[in-house]
mmCIF file with all atom_site columns, C-alpha atoms in Angstrom:
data_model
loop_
_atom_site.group_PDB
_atom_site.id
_atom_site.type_symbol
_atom_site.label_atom_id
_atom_site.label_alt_id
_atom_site.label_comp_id
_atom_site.label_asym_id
_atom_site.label_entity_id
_atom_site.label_seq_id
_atom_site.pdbx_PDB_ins_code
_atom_site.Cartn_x
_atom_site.Cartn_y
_atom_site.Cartn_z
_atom_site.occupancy
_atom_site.B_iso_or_equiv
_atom_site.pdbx_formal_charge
_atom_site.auth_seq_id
_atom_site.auth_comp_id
_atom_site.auth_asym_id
_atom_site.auth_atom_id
_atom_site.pdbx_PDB_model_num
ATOM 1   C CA . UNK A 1 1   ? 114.373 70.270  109.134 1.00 77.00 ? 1   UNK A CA 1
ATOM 2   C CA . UNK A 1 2   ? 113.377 69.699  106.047 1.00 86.00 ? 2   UNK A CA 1
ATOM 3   C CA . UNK A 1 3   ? 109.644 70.063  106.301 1.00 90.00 ? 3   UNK A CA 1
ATOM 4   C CA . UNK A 1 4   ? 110.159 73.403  107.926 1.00 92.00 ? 4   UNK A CA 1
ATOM 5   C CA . UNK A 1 5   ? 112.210 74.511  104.971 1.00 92.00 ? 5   UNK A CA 1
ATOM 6   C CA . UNK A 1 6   ? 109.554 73.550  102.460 1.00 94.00 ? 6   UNK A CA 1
ATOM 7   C CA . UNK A 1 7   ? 106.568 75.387  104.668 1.00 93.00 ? 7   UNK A CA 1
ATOM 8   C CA . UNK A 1 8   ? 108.743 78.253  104.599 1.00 91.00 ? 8   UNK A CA 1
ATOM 9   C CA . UNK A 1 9   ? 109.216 78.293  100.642 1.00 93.00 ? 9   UNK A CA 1
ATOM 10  C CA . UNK A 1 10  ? 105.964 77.478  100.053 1.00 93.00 ? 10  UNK A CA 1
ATOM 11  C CA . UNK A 1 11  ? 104.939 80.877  102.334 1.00 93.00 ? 11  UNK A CA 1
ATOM 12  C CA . UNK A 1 12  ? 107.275 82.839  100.550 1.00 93.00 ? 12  UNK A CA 1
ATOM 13  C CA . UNK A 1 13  ? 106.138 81.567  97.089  1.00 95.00 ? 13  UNK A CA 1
ATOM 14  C CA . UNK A 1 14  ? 102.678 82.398  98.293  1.00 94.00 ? 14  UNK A CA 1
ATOM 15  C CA . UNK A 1 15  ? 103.381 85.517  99.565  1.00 93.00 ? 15  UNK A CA 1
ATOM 16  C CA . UNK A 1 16  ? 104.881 86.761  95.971  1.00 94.00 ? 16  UNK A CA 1
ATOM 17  C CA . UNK A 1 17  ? 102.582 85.192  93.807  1.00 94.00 ? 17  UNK A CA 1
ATOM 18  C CA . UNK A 1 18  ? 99.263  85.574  96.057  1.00 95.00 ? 18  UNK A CA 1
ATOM 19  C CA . UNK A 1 19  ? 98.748  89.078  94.688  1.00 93.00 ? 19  UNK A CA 1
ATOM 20  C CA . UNK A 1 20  ? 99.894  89.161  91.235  1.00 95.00 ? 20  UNK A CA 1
ATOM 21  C CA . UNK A 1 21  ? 97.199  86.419  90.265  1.00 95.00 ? 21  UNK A CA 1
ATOM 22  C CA . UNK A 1 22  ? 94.564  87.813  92.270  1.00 94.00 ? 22  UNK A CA 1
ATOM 23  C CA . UNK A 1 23  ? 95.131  91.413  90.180  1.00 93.00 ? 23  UNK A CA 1
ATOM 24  C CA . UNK A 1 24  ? 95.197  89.102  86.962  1.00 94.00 ? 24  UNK A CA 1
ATOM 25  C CA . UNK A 1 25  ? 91.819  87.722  87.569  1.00 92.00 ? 25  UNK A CA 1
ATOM 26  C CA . UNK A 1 26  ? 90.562  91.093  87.968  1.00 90.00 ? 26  UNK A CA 1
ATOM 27  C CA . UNK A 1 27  ? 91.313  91.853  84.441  1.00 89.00 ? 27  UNK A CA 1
ATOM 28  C CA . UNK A 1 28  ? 88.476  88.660  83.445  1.00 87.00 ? 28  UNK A CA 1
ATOM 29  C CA . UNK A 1 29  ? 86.132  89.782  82.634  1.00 84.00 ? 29  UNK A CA 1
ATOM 30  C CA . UNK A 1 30  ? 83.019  87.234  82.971  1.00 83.00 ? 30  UNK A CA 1
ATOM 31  C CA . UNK A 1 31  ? 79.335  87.225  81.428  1.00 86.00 ? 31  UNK A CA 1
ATOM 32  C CA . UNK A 1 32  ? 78.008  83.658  82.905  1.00 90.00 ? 32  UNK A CA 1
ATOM 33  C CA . UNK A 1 33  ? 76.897  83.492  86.366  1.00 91.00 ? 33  UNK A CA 1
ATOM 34  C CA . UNK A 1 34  ? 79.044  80.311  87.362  1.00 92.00 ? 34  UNK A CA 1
ATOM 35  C CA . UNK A 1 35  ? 82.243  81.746  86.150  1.00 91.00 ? 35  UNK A CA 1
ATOM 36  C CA . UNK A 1 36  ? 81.856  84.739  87.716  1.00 90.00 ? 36  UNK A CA 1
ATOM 37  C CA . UNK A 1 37  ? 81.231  82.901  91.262  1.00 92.00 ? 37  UNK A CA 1
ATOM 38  C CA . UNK A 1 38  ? 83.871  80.674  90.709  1.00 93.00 ? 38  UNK A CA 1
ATOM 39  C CA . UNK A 1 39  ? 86.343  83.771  89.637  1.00 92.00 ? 39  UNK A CA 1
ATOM 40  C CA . UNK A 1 40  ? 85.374  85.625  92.762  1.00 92.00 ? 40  UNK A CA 1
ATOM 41  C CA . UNK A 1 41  ? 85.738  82.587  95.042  1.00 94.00 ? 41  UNK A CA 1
ATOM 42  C CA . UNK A 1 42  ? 89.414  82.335  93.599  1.00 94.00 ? 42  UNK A CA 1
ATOM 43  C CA . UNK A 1 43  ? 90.293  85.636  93.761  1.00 94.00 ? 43  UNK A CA 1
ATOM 44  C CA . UNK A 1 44  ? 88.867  86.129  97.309  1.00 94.00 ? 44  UNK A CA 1
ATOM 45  C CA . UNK A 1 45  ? 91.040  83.299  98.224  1.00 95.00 ? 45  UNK A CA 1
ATOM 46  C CA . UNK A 1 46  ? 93.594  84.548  97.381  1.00 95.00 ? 46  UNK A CA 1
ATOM 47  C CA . UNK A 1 47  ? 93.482  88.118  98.486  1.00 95.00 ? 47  UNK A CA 1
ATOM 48  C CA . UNK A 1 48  ? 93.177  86.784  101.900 1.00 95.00 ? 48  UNK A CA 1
ATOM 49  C CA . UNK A 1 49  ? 96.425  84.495  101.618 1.00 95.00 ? 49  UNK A CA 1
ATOM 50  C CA . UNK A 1 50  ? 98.472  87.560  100.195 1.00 95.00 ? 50  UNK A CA 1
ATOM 51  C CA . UNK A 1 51  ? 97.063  90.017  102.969 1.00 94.00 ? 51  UNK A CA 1
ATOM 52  C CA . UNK A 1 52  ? 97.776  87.166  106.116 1.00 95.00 ? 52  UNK A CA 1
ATOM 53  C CA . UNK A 1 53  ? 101.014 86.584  104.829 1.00 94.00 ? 53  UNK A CA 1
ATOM 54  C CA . UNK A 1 54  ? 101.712 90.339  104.010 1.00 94.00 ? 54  UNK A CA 1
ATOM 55  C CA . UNK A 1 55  ? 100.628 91.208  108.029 1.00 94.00 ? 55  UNK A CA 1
ATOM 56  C CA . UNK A 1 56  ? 102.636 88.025  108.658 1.00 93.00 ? 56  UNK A CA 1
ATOM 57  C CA . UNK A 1 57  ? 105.505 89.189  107.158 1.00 93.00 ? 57  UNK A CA 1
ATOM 58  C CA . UNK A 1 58  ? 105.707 92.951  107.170 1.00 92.00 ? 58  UNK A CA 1
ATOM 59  C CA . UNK A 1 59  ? 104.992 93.283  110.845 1.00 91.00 ? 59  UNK A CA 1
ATOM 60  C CA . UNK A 1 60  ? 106.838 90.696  112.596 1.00 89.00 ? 60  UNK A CA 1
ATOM 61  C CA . UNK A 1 61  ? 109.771 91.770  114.546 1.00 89.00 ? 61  UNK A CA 1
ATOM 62  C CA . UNK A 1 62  ? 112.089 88.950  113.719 1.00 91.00 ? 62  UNK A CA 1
ATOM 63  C CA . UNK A 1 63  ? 112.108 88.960  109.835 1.00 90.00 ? 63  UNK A CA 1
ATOM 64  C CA . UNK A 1 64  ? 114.913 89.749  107.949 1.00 92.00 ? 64  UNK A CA 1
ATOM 65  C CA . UNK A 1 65  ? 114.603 92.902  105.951 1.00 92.00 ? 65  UNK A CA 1
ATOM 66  C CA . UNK A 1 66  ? 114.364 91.113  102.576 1.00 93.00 ? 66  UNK A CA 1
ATOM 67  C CA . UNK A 1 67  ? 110.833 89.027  104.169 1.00 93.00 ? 67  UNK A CA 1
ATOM 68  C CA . UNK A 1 68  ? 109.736 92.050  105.471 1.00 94.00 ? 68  UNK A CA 1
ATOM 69  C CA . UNK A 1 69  ? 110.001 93.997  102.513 1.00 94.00 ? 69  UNK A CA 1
ATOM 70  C CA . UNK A 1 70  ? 108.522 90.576  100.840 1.00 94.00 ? 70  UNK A CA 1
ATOM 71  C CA . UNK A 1 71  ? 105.325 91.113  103.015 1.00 94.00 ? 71  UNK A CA 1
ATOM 72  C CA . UNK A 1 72  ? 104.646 95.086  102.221 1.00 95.00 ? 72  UNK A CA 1
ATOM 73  C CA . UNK A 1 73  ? 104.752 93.810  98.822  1.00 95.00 ? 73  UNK A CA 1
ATOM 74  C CA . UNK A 1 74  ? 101.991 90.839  99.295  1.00 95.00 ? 74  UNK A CA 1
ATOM 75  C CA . UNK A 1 75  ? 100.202 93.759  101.199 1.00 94.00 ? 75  UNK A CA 1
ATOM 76  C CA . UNK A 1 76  ? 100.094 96.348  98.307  1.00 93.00 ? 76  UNK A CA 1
ATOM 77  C CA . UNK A 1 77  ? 99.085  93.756  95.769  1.00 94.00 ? 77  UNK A CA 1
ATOM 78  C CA . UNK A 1 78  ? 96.560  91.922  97.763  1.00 94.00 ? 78  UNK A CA 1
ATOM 79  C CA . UNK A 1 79  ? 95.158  95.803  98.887  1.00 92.00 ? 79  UNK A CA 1
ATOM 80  C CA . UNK A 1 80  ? 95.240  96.928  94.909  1.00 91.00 ? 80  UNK A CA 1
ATOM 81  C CA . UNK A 1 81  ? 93.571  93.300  94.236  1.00 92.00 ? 81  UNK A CA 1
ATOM 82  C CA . UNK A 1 82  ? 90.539  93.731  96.654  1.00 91.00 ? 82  UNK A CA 1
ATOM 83  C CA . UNK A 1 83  ? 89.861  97.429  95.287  1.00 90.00 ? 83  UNK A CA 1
ATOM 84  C CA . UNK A 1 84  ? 90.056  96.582  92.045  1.00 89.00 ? 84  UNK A CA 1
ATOM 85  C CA . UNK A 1 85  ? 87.357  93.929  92.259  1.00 88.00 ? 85  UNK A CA 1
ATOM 86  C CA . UNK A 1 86  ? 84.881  94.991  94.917  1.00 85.00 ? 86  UNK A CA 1
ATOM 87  C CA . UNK A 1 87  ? 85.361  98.947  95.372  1.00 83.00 ? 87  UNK A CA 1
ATOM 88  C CA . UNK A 1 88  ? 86.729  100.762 92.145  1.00 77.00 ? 88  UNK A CA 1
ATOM 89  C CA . UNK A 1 89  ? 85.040  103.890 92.991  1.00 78.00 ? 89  UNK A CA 1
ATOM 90  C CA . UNK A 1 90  ? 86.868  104.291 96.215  1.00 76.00 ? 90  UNK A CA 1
ATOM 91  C CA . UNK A 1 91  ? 89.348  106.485 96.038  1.00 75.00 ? 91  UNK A CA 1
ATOM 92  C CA . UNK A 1 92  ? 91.771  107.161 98.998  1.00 75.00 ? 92  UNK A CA 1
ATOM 93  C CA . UNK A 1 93  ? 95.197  108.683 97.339  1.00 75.00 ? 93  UNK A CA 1
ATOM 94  C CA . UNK A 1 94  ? 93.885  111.173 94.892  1.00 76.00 ? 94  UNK A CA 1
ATOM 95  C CA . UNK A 1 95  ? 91.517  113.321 97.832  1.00 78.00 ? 95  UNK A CA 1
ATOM 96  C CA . UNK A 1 96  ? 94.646  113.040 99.831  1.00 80.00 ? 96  UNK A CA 1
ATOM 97  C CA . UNK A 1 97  ? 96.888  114.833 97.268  1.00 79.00 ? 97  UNK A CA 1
ATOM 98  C CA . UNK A 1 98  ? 94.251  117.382 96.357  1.00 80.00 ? 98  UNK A CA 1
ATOM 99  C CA . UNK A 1 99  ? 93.742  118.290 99.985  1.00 81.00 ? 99  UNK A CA 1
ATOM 100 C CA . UNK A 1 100 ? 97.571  118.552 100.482 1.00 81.00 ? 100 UNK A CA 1
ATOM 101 C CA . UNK A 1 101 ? 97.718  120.775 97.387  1.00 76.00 ? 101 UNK A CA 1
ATOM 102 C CA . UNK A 1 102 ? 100.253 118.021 95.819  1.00 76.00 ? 102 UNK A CA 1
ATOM 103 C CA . UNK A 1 103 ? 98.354  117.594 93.522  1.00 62.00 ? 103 UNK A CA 1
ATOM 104 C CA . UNK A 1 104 ? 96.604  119.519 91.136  1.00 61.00 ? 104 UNK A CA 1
ATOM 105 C CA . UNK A 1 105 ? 92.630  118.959 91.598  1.00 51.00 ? 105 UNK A CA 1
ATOM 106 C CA . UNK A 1 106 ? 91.289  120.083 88.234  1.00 53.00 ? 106 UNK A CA 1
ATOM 107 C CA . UNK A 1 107 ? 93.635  117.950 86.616  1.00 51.00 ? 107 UNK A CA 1
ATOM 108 C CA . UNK A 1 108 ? 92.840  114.748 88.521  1.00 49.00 ? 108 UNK A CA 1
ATOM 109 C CA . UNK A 1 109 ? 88.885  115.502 87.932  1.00 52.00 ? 109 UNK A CA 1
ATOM 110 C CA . UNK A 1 110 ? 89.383  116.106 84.571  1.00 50.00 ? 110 UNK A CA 1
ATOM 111 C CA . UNK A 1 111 ? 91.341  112.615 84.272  1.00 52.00 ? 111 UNK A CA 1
ATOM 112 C CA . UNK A 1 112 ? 88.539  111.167 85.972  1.00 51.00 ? 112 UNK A CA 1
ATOM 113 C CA . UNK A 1 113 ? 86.038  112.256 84.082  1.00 54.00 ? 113 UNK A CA 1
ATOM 114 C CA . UNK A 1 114 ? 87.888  111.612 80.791  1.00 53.00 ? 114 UNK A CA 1
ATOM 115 C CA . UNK A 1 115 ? 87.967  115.601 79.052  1.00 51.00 ? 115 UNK A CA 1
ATOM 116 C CA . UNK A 1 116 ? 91.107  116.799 77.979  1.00 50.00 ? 116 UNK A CA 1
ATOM 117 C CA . UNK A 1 117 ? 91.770  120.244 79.795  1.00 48.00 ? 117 UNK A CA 1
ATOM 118 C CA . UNK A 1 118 ? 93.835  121.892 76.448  1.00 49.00 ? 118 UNK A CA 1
ATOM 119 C CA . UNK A 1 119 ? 90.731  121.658 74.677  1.00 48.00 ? 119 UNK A CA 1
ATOM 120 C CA . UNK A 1 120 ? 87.846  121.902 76.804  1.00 47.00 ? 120 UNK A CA 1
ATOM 121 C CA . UNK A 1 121 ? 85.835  125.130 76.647  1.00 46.00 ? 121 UNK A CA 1
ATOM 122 C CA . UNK A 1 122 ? 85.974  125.880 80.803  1.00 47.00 ? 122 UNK A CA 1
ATOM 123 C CA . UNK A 1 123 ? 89.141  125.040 82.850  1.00 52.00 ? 123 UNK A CA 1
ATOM 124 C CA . UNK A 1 124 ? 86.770  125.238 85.983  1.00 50.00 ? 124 UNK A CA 1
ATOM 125 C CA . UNK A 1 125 ? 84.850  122.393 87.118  1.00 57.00 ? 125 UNK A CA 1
ATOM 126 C CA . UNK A 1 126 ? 82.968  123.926 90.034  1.00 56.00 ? 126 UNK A CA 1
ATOM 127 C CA . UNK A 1 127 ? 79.989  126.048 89.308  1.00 55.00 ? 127 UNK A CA 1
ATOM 128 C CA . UNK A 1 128 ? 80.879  128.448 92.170  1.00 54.00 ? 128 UNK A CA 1
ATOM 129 C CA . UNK A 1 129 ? 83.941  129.730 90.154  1.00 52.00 ? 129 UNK A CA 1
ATOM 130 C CA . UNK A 1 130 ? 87.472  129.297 91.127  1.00 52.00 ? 130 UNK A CA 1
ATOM 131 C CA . UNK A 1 131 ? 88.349  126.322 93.637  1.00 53.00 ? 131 UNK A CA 1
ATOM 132 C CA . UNK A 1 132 ? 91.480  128.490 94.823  1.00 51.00 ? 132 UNK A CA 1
ATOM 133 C CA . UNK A 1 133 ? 89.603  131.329 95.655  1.00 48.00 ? 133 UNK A CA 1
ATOM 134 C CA . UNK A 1 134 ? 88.690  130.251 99.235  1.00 48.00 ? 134 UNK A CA 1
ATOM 135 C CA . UNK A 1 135 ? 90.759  129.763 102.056 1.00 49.00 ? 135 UNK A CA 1
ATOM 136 C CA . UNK A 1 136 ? 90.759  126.978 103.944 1.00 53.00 ? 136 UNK A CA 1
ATOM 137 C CA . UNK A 1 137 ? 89.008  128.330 106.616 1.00 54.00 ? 137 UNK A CA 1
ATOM 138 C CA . UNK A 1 138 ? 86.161  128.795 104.939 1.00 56.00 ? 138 UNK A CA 1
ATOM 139 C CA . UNK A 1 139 ? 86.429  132.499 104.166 1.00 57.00 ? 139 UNK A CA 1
ATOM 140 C CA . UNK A 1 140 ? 87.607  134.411 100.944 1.00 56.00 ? 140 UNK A CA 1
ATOM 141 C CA . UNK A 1 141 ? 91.033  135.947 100.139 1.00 57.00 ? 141 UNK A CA 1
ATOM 142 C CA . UNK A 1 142 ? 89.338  139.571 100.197 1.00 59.00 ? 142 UNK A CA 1
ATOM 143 C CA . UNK A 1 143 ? 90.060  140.134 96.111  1.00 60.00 ? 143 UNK A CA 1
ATOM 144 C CA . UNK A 1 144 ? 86.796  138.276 94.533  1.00 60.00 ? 144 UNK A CA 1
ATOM 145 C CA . UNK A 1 145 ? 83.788  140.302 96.142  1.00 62.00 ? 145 UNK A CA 1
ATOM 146 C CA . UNK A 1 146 ? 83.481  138.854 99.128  1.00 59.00 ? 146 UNK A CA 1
ATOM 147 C CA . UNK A 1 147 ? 83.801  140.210 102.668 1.00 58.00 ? 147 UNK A CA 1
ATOM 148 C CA . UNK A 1 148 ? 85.441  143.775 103.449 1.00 60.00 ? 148 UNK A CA 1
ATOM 149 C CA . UNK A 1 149 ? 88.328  143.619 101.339 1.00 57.00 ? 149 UNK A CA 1
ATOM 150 C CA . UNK A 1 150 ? 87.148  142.626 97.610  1.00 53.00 ? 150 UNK A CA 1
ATOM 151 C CA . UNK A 1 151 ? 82.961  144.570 98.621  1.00 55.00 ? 151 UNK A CA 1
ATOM 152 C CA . UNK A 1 152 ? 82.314  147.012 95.161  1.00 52.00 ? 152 UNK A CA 1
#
């Protein structure tokens, strides 16, 4: 009973700690060849341990709350740990709020793309004016000079 108790800890302890390091070695940042190999190895490692025991975890029916909960978390880090190595262009929140309209698109762009939007010359970053001119159709509102209502 013992042994059981310790493989148990040992997944938990994983499972919390899995993630954590594997964001910290994304913050090292190497120049040599051989480090950066070695880093990668690591931190691939270890992704993969905090996203098996996240699934593990999270979507087993006959966890307690507390492990479950436990395993979302391994998930999150481990998912936050693989972008922030291998893809830290993709973006999948940020479209999703700007499509929603929960968030407010220039605003995110202009974060992106580092200008501050108090004191930048032109609030609009399209070049075919205003972004919330058009409907989401794909026509115009009728007041900017397109189509039958906003024609001169």
């Amino acid at each position: 009973m013992e042994s059981l108790v310790k493989i148990v800890a040992f997944m938990v302890l994983t499972a919390l700690t899995a993630g954590p390091l594997a964001i910290a070695l994304t913050l090292i940042a190497n120049k040599k060849v051989l480090l950066m190999i070695l880093r990668r190895i690591l931190h691939g490692a270890l992704v993969i341990v905090s996203l098996f025991f996240g699934l593990f975890f999270s979507f087993n029916p006959e966890m307690p709350p507390f492990i479950r909960v436990l395993g979302l978390f391994a998930l999150t880090t481990g998912y936050i740990a693989l972008r922030r190595e291998y893809f830290p262009d993709f973006r999948i929140i940020m479209p999703l709020l700007s499509k929603l309209r929960l968030r407010n698109h220039r605003v995110g762009k202009a974060k992106l793309e580092g200008q501050d939007l108090e004191n930048s010359s032109s609030h609009n970053p399209s070049p075919f004016g205003p972004l919330m001119k058009w409907r989401r159709n794909g026509s115009s509102g009728g007041d900017d000079g397109h189509g039958p209502g906003g024609q001169h």
